[in-house]
XYZ file of N, CA and C in Angstrom:
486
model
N 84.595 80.368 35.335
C 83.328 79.841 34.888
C 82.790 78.813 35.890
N 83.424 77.843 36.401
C 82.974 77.009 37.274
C 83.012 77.461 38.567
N 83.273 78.597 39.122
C 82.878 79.274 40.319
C 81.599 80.130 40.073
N 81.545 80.591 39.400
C 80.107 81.334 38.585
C 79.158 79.853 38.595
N 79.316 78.964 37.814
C 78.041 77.866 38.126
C 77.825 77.516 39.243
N 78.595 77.310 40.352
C 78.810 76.446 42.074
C 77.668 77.544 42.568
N 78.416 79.013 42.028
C 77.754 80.270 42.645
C 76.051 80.418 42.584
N 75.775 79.941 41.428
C 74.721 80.317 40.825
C 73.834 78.995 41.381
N 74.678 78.055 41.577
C 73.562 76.456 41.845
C 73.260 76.785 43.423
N 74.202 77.621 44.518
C 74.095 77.364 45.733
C 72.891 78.446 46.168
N 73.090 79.635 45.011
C 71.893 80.556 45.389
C 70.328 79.856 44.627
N 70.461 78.990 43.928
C 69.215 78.384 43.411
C 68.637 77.888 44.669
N 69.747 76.670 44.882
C 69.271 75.950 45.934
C 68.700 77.146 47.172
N 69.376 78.035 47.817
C 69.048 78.899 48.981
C 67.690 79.216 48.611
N 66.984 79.898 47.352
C 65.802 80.791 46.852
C 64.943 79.209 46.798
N 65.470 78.464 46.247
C 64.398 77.147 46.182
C 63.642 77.048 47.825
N 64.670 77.045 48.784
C 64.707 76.775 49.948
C 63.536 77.627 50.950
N 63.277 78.957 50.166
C 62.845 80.104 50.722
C 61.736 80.361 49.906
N 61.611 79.595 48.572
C 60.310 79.785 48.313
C 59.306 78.505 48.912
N 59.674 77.432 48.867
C 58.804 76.136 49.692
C 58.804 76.758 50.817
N 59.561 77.662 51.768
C 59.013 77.942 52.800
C 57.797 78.958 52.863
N 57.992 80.084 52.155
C 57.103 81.418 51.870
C 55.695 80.297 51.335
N 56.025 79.228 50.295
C 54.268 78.518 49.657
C 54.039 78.038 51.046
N 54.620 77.813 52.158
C 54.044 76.888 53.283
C 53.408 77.930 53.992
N 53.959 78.852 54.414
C 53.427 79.936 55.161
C 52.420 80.725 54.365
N 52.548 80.937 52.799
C 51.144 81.589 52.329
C 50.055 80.324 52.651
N 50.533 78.986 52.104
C 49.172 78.330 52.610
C 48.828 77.511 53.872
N 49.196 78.717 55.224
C 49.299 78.542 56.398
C 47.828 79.180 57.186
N 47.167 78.094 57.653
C 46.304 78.915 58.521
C 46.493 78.640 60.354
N 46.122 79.599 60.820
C 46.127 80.010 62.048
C 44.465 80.157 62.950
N 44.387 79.410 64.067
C 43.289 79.040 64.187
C 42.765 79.232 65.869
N 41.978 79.729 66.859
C 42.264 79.375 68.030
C 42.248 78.038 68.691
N 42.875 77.788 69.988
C 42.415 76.678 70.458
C 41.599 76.793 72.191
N 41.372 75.833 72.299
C 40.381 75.629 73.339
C 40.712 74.267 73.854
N 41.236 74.368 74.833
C 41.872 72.768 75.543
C 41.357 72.883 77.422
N 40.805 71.911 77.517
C 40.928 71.404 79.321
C 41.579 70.005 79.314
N 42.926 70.726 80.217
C 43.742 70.013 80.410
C 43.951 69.327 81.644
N 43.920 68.381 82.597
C 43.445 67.764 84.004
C 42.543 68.887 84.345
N 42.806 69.381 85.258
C 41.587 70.606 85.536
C 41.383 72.089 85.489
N 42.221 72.490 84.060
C 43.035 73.279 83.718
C 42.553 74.058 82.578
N 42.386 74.464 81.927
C 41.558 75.708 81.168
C 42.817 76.400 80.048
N 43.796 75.812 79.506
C 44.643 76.200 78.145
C 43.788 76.791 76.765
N 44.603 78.016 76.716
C 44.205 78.894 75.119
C 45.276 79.034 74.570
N 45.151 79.327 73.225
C 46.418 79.510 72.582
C 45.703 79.584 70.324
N 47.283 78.886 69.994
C 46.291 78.822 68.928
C 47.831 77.717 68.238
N 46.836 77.424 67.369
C 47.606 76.140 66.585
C 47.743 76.616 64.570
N 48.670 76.585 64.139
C 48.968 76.728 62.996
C 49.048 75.793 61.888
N 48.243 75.038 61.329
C 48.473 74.148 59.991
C 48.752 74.360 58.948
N 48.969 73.920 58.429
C 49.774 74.203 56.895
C 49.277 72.610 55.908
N 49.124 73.470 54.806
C 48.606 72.481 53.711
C 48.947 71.522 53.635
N 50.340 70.745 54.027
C 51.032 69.608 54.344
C 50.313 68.892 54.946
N 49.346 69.069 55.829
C 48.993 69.031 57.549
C 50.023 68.869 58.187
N 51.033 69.072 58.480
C 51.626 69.129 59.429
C 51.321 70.909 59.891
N 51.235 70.830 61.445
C 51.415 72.254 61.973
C 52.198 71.995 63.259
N 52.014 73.255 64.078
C 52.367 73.310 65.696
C 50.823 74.000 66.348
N 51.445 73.741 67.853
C 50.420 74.501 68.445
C 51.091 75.169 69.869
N 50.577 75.871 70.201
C 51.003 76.513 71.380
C 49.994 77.022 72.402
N 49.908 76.869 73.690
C 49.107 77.151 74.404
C 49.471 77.325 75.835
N 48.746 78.405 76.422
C 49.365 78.491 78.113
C 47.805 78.284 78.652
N 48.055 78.305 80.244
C 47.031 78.057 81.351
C 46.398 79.066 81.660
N 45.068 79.329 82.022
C 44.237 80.496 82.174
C 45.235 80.640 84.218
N 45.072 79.221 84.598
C 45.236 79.513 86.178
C 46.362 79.689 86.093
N 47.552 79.195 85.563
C 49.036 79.388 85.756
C 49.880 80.595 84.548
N 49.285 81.062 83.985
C 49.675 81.676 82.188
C 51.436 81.712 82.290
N 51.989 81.140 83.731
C 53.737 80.514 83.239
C 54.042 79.511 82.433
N 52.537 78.480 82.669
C 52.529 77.428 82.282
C 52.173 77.361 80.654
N 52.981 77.006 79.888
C 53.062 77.224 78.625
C 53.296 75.814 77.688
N 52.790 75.271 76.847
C 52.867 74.250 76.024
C 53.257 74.367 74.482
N 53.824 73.831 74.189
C 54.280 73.642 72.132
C 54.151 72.402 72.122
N 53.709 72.126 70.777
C 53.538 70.715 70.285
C 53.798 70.757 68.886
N 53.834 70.128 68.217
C 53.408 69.628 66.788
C 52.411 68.536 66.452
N 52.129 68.567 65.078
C 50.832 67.424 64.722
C 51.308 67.637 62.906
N 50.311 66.203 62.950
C 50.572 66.380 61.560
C 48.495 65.245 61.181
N 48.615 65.607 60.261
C 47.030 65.127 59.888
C 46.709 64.734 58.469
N 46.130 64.147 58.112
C 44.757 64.166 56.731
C 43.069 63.812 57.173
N 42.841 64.508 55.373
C 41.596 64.336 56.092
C 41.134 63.143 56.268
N 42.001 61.791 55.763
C 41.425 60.724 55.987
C 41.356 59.902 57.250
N 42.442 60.136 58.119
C 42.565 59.900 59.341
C 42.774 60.684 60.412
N 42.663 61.671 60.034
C 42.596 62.740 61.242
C 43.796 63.003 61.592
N 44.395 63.299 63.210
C 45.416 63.747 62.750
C 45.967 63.323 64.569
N 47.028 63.512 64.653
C 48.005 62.894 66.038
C 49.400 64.026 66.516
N 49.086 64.367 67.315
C 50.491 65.260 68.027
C 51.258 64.750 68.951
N 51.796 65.592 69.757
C 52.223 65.856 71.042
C 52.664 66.909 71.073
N 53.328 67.145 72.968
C 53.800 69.058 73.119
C 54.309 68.424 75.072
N 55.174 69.238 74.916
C 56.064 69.695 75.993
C 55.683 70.924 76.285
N 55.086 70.412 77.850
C 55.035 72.212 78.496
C 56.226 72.537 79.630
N 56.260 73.597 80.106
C 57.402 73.939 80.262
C 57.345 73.636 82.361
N 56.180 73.449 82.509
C 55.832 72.444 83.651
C 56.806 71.144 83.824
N 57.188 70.862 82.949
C 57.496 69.446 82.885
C 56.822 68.046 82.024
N 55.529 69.065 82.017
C 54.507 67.989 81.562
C 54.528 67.417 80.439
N 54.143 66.297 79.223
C 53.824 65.990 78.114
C 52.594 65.834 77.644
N 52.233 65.430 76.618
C 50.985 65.451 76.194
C 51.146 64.709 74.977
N 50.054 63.625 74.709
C 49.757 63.110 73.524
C 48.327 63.316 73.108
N 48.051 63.109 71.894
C 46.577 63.652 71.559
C 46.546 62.980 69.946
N 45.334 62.478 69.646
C 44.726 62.294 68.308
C 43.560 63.572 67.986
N 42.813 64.026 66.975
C 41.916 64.798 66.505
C 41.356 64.302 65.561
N 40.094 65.180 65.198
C 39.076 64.687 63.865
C 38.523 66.180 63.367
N 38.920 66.335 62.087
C 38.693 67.368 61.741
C 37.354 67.873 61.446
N 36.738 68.547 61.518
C 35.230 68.997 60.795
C 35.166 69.691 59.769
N 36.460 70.611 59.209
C 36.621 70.961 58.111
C 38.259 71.636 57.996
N 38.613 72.161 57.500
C 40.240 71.864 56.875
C 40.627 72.515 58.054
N 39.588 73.941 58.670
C 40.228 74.958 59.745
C 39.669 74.902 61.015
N 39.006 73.183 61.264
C 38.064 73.274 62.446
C 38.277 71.968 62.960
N 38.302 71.699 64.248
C 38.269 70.109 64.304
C 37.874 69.900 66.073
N 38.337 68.583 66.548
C 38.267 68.816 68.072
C 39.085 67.272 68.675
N 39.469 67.307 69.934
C 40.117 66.121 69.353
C 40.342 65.354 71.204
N 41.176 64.549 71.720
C 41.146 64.630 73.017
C 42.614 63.607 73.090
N 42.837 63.445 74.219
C 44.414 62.719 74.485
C 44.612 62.644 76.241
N 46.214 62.453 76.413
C 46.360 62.823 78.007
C 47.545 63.436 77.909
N 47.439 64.222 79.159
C 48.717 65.167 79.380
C 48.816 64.646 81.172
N 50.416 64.355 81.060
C 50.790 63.905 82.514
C 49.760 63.034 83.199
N 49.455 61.836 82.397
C 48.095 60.382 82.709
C 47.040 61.147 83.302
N 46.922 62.378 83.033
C 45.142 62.709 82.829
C 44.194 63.171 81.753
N 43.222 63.316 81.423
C 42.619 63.710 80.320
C 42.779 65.296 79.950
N 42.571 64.792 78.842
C 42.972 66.232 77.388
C 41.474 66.277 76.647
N 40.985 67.099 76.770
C 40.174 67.537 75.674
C 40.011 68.865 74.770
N 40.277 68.976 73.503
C 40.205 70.332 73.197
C 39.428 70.567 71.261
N 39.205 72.015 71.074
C 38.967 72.293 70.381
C 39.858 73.121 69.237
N 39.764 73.195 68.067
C 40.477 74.216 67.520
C 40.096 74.912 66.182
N 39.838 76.071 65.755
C 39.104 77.350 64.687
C 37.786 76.928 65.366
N 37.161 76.883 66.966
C 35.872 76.847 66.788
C 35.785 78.203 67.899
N 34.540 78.810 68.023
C 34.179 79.227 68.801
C 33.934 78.963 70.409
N 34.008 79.647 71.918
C 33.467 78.690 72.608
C 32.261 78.124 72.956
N 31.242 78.707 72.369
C 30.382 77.793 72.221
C 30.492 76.710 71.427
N 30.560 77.209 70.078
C 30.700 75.984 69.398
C 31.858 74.372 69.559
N 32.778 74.870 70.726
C 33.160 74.060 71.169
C 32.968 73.495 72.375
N 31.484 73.646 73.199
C 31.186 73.057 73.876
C 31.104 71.613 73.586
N 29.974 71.036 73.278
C 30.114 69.582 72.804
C 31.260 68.914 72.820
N 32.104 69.160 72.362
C 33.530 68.450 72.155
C 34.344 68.302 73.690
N 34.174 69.652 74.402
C 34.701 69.762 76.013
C 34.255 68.616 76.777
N 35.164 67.991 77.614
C 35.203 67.193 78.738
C 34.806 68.102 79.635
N 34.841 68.967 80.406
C 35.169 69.673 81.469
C 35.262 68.764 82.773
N 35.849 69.167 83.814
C 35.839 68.735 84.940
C 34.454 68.818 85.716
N 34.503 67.764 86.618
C 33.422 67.757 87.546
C 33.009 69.068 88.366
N 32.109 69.226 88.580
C 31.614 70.676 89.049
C 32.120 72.160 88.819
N 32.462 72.020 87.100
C 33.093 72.941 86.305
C 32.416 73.690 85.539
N 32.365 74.892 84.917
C 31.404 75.381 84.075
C 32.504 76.557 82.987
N 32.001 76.463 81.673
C 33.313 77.388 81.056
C 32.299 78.774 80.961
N 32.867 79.362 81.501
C 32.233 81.154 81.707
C 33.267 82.075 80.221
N 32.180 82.743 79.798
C 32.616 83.456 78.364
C 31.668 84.694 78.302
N 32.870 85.794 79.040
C 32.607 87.167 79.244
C 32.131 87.711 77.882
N 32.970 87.020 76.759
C 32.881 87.896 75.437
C 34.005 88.233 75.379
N 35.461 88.464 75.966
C 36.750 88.796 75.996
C 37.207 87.594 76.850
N 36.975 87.229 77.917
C 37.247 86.388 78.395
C 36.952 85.030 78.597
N 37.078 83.929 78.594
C 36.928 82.388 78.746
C 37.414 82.009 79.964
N 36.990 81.575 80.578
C 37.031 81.189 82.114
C 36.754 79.776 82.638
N 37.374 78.927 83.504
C 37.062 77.665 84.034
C 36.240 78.559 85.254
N 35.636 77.714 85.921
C 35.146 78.484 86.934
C 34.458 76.985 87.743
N 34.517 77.239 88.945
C 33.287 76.562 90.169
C 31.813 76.382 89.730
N 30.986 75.406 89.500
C 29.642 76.021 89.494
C 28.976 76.351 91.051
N 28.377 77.216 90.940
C 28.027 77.974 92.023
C 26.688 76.839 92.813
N 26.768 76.800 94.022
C 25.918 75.556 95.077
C 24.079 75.908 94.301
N 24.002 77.670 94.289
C 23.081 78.191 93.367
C 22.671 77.633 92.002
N 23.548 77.783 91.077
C 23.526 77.368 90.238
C 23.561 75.579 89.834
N 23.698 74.935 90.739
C 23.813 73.265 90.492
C 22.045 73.390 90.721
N 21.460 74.186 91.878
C 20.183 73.497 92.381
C 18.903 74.221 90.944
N 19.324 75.477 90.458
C 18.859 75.822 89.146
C 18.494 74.853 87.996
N 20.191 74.216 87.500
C 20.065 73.696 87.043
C 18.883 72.059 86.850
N 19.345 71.550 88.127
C 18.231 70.443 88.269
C 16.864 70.651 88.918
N 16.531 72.218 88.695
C 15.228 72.355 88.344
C 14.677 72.431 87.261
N 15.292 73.162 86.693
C 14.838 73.166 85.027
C 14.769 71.841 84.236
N 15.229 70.607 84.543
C 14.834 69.538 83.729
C 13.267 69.246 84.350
């Protein structure tokens, strides 16, 4: 009888264990991200969970060896704070501000230079929020997202049209 109860408490505990995980992952969303990192162009996507705590993961458009994980954790009252180890060597710290439970944008530094990024937005809609680098422009094929040069053409365009 008392191996039958031990039995029965250790599989409670295991199924207890596996259902808080399964409620975390049903109320798990998955979101893209959009980061310029020193002069660097990172996609990926970041996962939150109703807790706010999530992760995120992201590689380099110029290097795609170059790969990052982090974690964060958030509310909506103060927004929310990570970090992430890329496999560069590099680190990264970062605060955010959400715009709604699956959208936000946020900025930090990775290896003492600037971080800026987006995440569940579009890339347009995450223009505004982008730092980009000096004489940078984000090019968006429709499949693709791109850092790119602005073209000597395109700078003298531009400061015609104002």
């Amino acid at each position: 009888m008392y191996k039958t109860l031990i039995t029965g408490f250790a599989a409670s505990i295991a199924l207890a264990g596996w259902a808080d995980l399964a409620a975390e992952e049903l109320f798990s969303k998955a979101g893209p991200v959009i980061a310029i990192m020193g002069n660097d162009l990172f996609l990926g996507e970041a996962v939150g969970h109703l807790s706010g705590a999530g992760t995120i993961a992201i590689h380099s458009q110029r290097n795609p060896g170059v790969t990052c994980l982090g974690e964060f954790t958030s509310s909506a009252e103060l927004g929310g704070l990570g970090q992430m180890r890329c496999s560069n060597g590099a680190t990264g710290t970062y605060h955010f501000k959400r715009l709604s439970l699956e959208k936000g944008y946020g900025a930090g530094r990775y290896s003492q230079r600037s971080m800026s990024f987006t995440y569940g937005l579009t890339a347009d809609e995450s223009m505004p929020y982008l730092k980009l680098p000096p004489g940078k422009i984000l090019e968006n094929s429709g499949t693709t997202l791109k850092l790119v040069d602005i073209s000597p053409a395109g700078r003298r365009s531009s400061s015609t049209a104002r």
